[in-house]
Short mmCIF file of C-alpha atoms and ligand atoms in Angstrom, two decimals:
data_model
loop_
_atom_site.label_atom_id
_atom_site.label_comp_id
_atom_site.label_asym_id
_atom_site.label_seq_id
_atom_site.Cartn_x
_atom_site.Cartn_y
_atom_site.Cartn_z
CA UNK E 1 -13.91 -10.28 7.46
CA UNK E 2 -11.75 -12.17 9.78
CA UNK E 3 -11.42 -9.28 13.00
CA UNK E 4 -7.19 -10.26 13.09
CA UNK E 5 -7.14 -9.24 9.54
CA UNK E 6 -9.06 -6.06 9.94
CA UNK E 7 -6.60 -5.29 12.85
CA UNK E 8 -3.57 -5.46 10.32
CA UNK E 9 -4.63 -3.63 7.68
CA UNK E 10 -5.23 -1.25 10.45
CA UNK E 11 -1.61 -1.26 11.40
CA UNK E 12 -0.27 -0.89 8.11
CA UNK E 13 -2.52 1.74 7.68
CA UNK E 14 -0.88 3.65 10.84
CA UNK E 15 2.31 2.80 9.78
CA UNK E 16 1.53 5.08 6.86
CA UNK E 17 0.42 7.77 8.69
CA UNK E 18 3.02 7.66 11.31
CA UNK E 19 5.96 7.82 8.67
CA UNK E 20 4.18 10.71 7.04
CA UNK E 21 3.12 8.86 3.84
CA UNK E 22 -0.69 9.45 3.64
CA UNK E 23 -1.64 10.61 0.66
CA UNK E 24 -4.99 13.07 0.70
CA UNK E 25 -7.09 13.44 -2.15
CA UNK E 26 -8.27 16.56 -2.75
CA UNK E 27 -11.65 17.51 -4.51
CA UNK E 28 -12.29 19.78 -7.05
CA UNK E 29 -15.45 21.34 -8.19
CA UNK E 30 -15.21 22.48 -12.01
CA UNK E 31 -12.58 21.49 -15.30
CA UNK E 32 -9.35 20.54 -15.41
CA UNK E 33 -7.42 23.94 -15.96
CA UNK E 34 -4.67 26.19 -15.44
CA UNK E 35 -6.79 27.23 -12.40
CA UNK E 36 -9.05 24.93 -10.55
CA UNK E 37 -11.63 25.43 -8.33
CA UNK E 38 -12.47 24.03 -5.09
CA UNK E 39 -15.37 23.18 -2.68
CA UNK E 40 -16.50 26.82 -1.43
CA UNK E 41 -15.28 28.73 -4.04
CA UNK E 42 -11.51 29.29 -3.78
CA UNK E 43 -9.34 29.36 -6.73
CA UNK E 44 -5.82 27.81 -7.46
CA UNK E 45 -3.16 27.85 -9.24
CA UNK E 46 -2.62 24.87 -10.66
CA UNK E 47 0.99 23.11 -10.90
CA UNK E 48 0.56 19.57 -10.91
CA UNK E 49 -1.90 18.43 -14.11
CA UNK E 50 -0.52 16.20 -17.23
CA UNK E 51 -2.35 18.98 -19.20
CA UNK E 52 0.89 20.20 -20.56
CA UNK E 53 -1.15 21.73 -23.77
CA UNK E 54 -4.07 22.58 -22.13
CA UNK E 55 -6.60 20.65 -24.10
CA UNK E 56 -8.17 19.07 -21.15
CA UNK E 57 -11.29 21.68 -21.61
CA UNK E 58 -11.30 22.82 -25.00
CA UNK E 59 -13.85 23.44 -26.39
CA UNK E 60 -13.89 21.82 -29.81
CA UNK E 61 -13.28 18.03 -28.02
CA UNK E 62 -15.70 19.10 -25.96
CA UNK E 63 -17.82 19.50 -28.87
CA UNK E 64 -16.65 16.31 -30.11
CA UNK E 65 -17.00 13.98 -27.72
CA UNK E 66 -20.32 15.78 -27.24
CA UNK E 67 -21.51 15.01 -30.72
CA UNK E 68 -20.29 11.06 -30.57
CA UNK E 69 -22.45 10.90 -26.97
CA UNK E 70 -25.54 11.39 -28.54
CA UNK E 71 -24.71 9.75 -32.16
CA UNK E 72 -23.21 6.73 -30.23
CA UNK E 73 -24.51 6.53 -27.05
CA UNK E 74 -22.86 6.15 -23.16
CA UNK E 75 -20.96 2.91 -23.87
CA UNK E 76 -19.93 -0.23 -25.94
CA UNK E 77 -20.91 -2.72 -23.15
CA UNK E 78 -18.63 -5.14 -24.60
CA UNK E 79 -14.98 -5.82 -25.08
CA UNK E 80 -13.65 -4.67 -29.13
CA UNK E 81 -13.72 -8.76 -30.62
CA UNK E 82 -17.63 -9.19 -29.66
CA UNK E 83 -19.47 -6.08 -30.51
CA UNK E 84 -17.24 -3.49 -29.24
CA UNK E 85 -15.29 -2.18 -32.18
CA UNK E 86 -16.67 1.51 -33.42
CA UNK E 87 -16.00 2.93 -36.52
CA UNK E 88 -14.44 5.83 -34.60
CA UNK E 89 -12.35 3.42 -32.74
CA UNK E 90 -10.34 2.05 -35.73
CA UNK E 91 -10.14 5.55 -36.78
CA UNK E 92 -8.38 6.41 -33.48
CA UNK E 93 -6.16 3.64 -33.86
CA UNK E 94 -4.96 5.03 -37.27
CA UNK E 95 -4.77 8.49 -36.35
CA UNK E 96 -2.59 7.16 -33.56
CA UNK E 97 -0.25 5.47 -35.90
CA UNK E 98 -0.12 7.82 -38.21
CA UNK E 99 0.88 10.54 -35.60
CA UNK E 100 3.58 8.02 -34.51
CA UNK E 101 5.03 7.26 -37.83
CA UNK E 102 3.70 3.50 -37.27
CA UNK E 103 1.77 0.91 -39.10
CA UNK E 104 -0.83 0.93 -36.83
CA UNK E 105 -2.17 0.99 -33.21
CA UNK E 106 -4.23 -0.70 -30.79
CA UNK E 107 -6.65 0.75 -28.12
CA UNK E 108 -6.49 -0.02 -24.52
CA UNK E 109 -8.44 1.82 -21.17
CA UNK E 110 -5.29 2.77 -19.74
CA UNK E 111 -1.41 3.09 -20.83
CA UNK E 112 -1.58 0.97 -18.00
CA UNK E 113 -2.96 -1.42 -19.68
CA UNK E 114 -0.48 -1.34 -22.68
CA UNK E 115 2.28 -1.96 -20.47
CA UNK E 116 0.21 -4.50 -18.77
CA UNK E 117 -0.26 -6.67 -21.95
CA UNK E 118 2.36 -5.59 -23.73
CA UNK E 119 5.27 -7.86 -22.72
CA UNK E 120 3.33 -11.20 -21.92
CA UNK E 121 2.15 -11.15 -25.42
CA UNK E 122 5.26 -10.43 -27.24
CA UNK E 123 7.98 -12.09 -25.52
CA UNK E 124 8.74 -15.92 -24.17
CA UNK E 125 11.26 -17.11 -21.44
CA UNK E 126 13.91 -17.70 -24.56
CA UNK E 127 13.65 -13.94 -24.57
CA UNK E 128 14.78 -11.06 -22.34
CA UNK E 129 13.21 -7.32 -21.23
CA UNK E 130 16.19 -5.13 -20.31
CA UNK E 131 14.52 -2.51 -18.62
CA UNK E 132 15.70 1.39 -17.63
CA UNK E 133 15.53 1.22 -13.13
CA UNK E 134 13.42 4.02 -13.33
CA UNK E 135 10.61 2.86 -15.78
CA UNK E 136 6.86 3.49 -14.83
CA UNK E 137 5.37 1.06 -12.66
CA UNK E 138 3.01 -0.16 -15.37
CA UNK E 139 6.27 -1.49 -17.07
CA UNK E 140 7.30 -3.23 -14.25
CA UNK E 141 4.39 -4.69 -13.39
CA UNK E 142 4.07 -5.62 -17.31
CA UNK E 143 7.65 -7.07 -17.46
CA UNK E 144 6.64 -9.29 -13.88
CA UNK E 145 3.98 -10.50 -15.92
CA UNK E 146 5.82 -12.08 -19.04
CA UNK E 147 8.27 -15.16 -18.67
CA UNK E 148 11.27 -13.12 -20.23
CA UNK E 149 14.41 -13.12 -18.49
CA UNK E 150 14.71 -9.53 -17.07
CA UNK E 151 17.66 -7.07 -16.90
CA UNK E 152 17.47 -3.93 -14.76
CA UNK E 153 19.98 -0.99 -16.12
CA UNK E 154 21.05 2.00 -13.77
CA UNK E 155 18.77 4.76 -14.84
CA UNK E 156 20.02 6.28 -18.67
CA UNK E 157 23.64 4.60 -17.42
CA UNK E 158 24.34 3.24 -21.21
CA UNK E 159 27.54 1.70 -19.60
CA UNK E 160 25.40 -0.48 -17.76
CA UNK E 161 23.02 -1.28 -20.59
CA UNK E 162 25.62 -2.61 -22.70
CA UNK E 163 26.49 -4.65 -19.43
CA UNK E 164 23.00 -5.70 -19.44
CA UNK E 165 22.84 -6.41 -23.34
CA UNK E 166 26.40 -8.40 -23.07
CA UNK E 167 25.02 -10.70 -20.41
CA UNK E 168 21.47 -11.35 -22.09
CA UNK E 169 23.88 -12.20 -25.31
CA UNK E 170 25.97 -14.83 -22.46
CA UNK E 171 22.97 -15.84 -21.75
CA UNK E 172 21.92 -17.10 -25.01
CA UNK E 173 18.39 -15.23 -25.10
CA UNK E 174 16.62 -15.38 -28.52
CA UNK E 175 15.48 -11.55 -28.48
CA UNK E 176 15.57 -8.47 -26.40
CA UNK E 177 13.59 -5.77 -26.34
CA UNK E 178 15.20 -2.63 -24.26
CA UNK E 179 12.05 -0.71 -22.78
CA UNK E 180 12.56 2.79 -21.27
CA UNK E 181 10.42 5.86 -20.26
CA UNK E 182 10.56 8.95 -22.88
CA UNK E 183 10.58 11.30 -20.18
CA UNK E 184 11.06 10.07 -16.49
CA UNK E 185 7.57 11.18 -14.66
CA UNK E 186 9.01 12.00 -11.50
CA UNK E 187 12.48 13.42 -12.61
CA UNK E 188 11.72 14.76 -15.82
CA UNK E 189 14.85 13.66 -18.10
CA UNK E 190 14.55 12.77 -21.33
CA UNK E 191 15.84 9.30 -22.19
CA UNK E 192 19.12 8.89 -24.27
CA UNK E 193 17.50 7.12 -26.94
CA UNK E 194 20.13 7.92 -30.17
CA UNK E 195 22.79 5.98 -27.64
CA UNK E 196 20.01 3.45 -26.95
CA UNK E 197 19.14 2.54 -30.67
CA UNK E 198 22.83 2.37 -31.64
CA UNK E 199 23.29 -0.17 -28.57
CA UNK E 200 20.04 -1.56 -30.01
CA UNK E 201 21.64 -2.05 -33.00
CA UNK E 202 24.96 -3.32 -32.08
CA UNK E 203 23.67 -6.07 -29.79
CA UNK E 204 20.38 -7.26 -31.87
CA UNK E 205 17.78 -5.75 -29.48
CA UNK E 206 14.37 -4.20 -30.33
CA UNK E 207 13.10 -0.78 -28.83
CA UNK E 208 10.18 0.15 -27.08
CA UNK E 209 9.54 3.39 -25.47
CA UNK E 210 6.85 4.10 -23.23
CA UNK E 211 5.85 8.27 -24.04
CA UNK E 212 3.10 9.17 -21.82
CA UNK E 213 5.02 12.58 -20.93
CA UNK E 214 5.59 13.08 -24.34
CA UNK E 215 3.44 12.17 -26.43
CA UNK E 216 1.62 15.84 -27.87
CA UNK E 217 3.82 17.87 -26.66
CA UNK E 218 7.55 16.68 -27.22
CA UNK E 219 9.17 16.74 -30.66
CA UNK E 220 7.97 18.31 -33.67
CA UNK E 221 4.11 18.35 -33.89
CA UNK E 222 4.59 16.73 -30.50
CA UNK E 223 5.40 13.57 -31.98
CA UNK E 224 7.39 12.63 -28.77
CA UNK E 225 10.57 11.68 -27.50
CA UNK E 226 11.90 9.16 -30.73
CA UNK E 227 10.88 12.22 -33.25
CA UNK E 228 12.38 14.77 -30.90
CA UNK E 229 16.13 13.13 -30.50
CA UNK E 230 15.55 11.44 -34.59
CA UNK E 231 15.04 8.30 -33.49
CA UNK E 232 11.27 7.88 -34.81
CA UNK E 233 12.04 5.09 -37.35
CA UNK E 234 14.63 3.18 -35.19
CA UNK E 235 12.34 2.83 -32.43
CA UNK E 236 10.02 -0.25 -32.78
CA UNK E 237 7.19 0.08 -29.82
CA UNK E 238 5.68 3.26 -28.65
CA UNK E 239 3.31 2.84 -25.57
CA UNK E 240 1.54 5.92 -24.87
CA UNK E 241 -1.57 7.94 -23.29
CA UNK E 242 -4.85 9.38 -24.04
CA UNK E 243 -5.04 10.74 -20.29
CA UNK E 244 -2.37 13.38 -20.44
CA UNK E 245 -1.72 15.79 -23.31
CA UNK E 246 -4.10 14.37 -25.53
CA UNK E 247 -7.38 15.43 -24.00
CA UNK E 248 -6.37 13.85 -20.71
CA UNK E 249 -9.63 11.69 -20.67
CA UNK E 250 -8.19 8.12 -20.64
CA UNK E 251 -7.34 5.29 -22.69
CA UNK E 252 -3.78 4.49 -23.94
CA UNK E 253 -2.27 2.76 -26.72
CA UNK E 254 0.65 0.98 -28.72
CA UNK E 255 1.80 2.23 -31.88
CA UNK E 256 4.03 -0.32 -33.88
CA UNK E 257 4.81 -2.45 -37.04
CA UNK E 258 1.56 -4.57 -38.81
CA UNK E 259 2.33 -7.84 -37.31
CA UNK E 260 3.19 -6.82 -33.65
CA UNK E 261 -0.77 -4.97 -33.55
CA UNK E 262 -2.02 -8.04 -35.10
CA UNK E 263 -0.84 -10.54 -32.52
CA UNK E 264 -1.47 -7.96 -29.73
CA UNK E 265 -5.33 -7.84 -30.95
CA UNK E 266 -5.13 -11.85 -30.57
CA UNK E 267 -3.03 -12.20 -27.62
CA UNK E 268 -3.20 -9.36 -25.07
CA UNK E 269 -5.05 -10.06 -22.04
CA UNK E 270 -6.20 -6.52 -20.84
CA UNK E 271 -6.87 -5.87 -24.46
CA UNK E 272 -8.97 -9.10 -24.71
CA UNK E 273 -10.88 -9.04 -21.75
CA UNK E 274 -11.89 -5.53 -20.80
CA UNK E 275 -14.20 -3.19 -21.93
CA UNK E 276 -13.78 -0.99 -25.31
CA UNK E 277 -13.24 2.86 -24.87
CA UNK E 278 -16.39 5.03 -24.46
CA UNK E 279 -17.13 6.71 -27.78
CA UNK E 280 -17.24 10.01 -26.27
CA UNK E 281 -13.37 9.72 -25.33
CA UNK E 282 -12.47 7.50 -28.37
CA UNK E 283 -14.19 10.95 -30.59
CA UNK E 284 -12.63 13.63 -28.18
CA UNK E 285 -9.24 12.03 -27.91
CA UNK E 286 -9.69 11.95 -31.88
CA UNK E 287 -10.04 15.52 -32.15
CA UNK E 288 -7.03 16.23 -29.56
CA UNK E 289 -4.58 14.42 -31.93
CA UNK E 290 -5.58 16.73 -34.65
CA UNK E 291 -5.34 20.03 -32.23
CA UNK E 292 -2.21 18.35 -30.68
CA UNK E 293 -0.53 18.16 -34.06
CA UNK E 294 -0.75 21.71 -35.21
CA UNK E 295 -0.86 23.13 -31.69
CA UNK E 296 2.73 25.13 -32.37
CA UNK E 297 1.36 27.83 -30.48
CA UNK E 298 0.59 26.16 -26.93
CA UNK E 299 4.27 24.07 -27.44
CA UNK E 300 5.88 27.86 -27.76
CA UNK E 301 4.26 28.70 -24.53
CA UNK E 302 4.55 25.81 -22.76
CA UNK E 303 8.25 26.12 -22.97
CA UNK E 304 8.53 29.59 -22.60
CA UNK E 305 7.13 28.83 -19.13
CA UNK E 306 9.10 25.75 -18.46
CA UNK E 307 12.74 27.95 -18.98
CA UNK E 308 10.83 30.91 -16.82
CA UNK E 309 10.09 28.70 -13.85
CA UNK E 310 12.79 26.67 -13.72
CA UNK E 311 15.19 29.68 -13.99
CA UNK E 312 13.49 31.37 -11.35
CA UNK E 313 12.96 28.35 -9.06
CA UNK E 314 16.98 28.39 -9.73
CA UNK E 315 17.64 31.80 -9.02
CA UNK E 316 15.37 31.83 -5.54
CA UNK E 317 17.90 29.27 -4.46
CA UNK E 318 15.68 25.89 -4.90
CA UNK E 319 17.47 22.91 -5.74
CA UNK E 320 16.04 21.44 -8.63
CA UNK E 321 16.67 18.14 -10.88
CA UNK E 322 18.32 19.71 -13.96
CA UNK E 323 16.35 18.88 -17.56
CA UNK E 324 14.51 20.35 -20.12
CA UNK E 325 10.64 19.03 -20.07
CA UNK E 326 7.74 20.64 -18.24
CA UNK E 327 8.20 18.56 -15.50
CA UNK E 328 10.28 20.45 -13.01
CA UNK E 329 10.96 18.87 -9.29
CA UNK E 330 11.87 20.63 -6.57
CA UNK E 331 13.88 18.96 -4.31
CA UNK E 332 13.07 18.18 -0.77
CA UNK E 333 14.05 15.08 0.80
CA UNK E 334 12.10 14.08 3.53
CA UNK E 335 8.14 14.14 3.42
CA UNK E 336 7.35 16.05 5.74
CA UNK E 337 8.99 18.95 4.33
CA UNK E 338 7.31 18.03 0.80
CA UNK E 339 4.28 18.06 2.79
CA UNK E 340 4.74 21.23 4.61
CA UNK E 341 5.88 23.27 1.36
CA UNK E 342 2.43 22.42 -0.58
CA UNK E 343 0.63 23.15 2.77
CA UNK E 344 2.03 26.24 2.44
CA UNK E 345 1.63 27.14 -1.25
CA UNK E 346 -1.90 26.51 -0.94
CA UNK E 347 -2.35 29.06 1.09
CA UNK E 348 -0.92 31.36 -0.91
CA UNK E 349 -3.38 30.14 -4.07
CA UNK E 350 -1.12 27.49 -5.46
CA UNK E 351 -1.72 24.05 -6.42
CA UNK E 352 1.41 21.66 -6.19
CA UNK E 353 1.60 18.28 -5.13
CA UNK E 354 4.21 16.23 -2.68
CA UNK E 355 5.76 12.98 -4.05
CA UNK E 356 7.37 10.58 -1.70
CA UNK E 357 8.38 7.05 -0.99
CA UNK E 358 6.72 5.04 -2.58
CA UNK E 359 6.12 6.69 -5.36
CA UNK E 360 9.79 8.07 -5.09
CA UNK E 361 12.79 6.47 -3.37
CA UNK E 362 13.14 7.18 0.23
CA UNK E 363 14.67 10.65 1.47
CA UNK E 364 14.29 11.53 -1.97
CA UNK E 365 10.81 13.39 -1.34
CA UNK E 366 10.12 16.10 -3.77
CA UNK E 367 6.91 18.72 -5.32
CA UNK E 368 6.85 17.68 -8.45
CA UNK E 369 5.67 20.70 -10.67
CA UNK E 370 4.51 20.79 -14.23
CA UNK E 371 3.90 23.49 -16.48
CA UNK E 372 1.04 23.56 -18.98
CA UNK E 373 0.14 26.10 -21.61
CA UNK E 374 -3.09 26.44 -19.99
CA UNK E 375 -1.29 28.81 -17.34
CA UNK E 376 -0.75 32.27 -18.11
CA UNK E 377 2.56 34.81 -18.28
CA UNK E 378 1.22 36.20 -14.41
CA UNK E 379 0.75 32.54 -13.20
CA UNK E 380 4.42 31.66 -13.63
CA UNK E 381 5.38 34.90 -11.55
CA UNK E 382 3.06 34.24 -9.55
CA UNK E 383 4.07 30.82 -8.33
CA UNK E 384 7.99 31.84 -8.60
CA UNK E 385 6.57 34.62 -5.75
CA UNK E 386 4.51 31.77 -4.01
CA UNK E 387 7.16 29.52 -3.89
CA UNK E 388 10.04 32.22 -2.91
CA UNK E 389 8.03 33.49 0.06
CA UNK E 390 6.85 29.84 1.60
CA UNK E 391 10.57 28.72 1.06
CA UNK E 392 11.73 31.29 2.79
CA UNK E 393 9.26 31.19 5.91
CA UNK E 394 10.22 27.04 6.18
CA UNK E 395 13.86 27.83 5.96
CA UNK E 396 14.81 26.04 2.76
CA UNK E 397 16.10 29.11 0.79
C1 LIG C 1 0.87 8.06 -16.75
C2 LIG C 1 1.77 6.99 -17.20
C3 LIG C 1 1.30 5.71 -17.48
C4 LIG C 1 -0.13 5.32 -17.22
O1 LIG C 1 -0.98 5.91 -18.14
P1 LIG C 1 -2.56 5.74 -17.94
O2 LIG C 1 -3.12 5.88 -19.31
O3 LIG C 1 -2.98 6.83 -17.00
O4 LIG C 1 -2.77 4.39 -17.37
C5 LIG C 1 2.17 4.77 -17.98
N1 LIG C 1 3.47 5.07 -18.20
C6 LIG C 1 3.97 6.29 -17.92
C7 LIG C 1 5.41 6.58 -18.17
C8 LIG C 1 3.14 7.29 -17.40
O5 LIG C 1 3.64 8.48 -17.12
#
């Protein structure tokens, strides 16, 4: 490497750490839980997992992604059009669609992925993406990567959408597809999507909602944000995960009608040209679906602890983002103090983590926490006490 080069990325690299913005991974030594061990022994509480039904260890996908490991081996070794397509695979795919009220579905490693070869595919530079400000990164990145004229809307402003929808009409566009979030990761609103189908419908535009936060544990039988606000058959694209509720191993998909899987099986270029899913995650994530779907239970809990910690959070005098999902952040504002708060909750036993710029806007800095049914009744007090105690002791309550 050039030695000027290795000198800049130097600098940018102590730029980060000067404003604060490091970010530390941090090891852990057993499952993926509503406690998690460390190096050494010590136990946490954990806050800050996409494991919002708790299925990341249980034991029946254990079993079954177990079973497919020896019956099928480590790996495909090759992408799903040359030798790569499993049995189990195109049962995923159906399972998928089925659980989304969809024709059918289509694999990919990552939601990221989806988003990535989602747009490219489907839409041409007669054709415009009018996209929710607040949208994953994997959409953005997705929408970059297509040719469609793009229009950004204010966050769930559906004044501005219809702004957005009138000018793409102006503009003479053939289609539009309006893409939004279910649930907004780092803020944890649900997306107005009855006011976004009816402006769907009014100007001509398609739907597609991307319901990685959702998907399991939203809705009835967790069907997800478009079955939860009775949307389900109005909304055209689902993009969703395999790495959060639904076993939380990886993978991620889109759900929609016959024709727009078929073309996405010809067309999509991260879909194309990467590897197929291992069959031990394709069989586990297939036996999640099933638990997710009649998992009544762990949705009871989960939001029995959501309303418990936010309340309390609430009454101990944090300022929170206001919402109804498991994903409850605690508002900061500058890093530092993000930083400082989960230093100090991990010294009392509990596991949160910091978000800040860039993964937030600047001065925006926040813990994110999320509930999951894997915690227990005594966890939620438990971190209510945690967080009361180190709030007090930095002066924000
Ligand atoms: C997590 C997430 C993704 C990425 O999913 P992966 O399967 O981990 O790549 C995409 N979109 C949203 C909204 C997410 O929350």
């Amino acid at each position: 490497m050039q030695p000027d080069f290795t000198t800049h990325i130097q600098t940018i690299l102590a730029d980060i750490e000067a404003a604060g913005l490091t970010k530390r991974e941090r090891q852990i030594t057993g499952p993926q839980g509503g406690r998690i061990a460390l190096a050494g022994g010590r136990q946490l509480v954990n806050l800050c997992a996409n494991n919002y039904l708790g299925l990341a260890d249980h034991p029946e996908i254990i079993e079954a992604a177990s079973d497919a490991l020896q019956r099928y081996g480590f790996g495909m070794a090759s992408v799903r059009f040359i030798c790569g397509t499993l049995d189990l695979h195109r049962e995923l795919e159906q399972a998928v669609a089925r659980y989304l009220g969809k024709d059918d579905a289509i694999l990919f490693a990552a939601c990221f992925d989806a988003n990535g070869g989602l747009f490219e595919t489907l839409l041409d530079a007669e054709d415009a993406i009018i996209s929710d400000s607040l949208n994953h990164a994997s959409i953005i990145d997705g929408v970059r990567l297509s040719k469609a004229k793009r229009y950004r809307f204010v966050t769930s402003d559906m004044d501005d959408l219809e702004t957005q929808l009138k000018q793409a009409v102006s503009d003479g566009v053939r289609f539009k597809l309006i893409v939004t979030d279910g649930v907004f990761s780092m803020d944890g609103h649900i997306a107005n999507l009855p006011e976004i189908c009816a402006l769907a419908e009014r100007y001509g535009a398609m739907v597609a909602v991307d319901d990685c936060h959702a998907t399991g544990h939203l809705g009835p039988q967790g069907r997800g944000t478009p079955a939860l606000t009775g949307v389900g058959n109005r909304v055209d694209i689902v993009t969703g995960t395999l790495g959060k509720t639904l076993g939380g191993a990886m993978g991620g998909f889109i759900a929609a009608s016959q024709p727009i899987i078929d073309l996405l099986r010809q067309r999509a270029r991260p879909y194309l040209f990467s590897n197929a899913l291992a069959p031990s995650v394709a069989a586990g994530s297939l036996k999640a679906i099933a638990i997710a779907e009649a998992a009544d239970d762990r949705r009871e809990k989960l939001m029995r602890h959501t309303r418990k910690f936010r309340a309390g959070l609430i009454d101990a005098g944090f300022e929170l983002l206001a919402g109804e999902t498991p994903i409850i952040p605690v508002m900061l504002g500058e890093a530092k103090l993000a930083q400082d708060l989960a230093a100090e909750l991990d010294k009392r036993g509990l596991y949160v983590a910091g978000f800040f710029f860039p993964v937030v806007p600047k001065g925006k800095a926040r813990i994110r926490t999320q509930m999951s049914a894997a915690l227990e009744d005594a966890d939620i007090d438990f971190a209510i006490g945690a967080f009361t105690e180190a709030g007090k002791q930095l002066g924000i309550i």
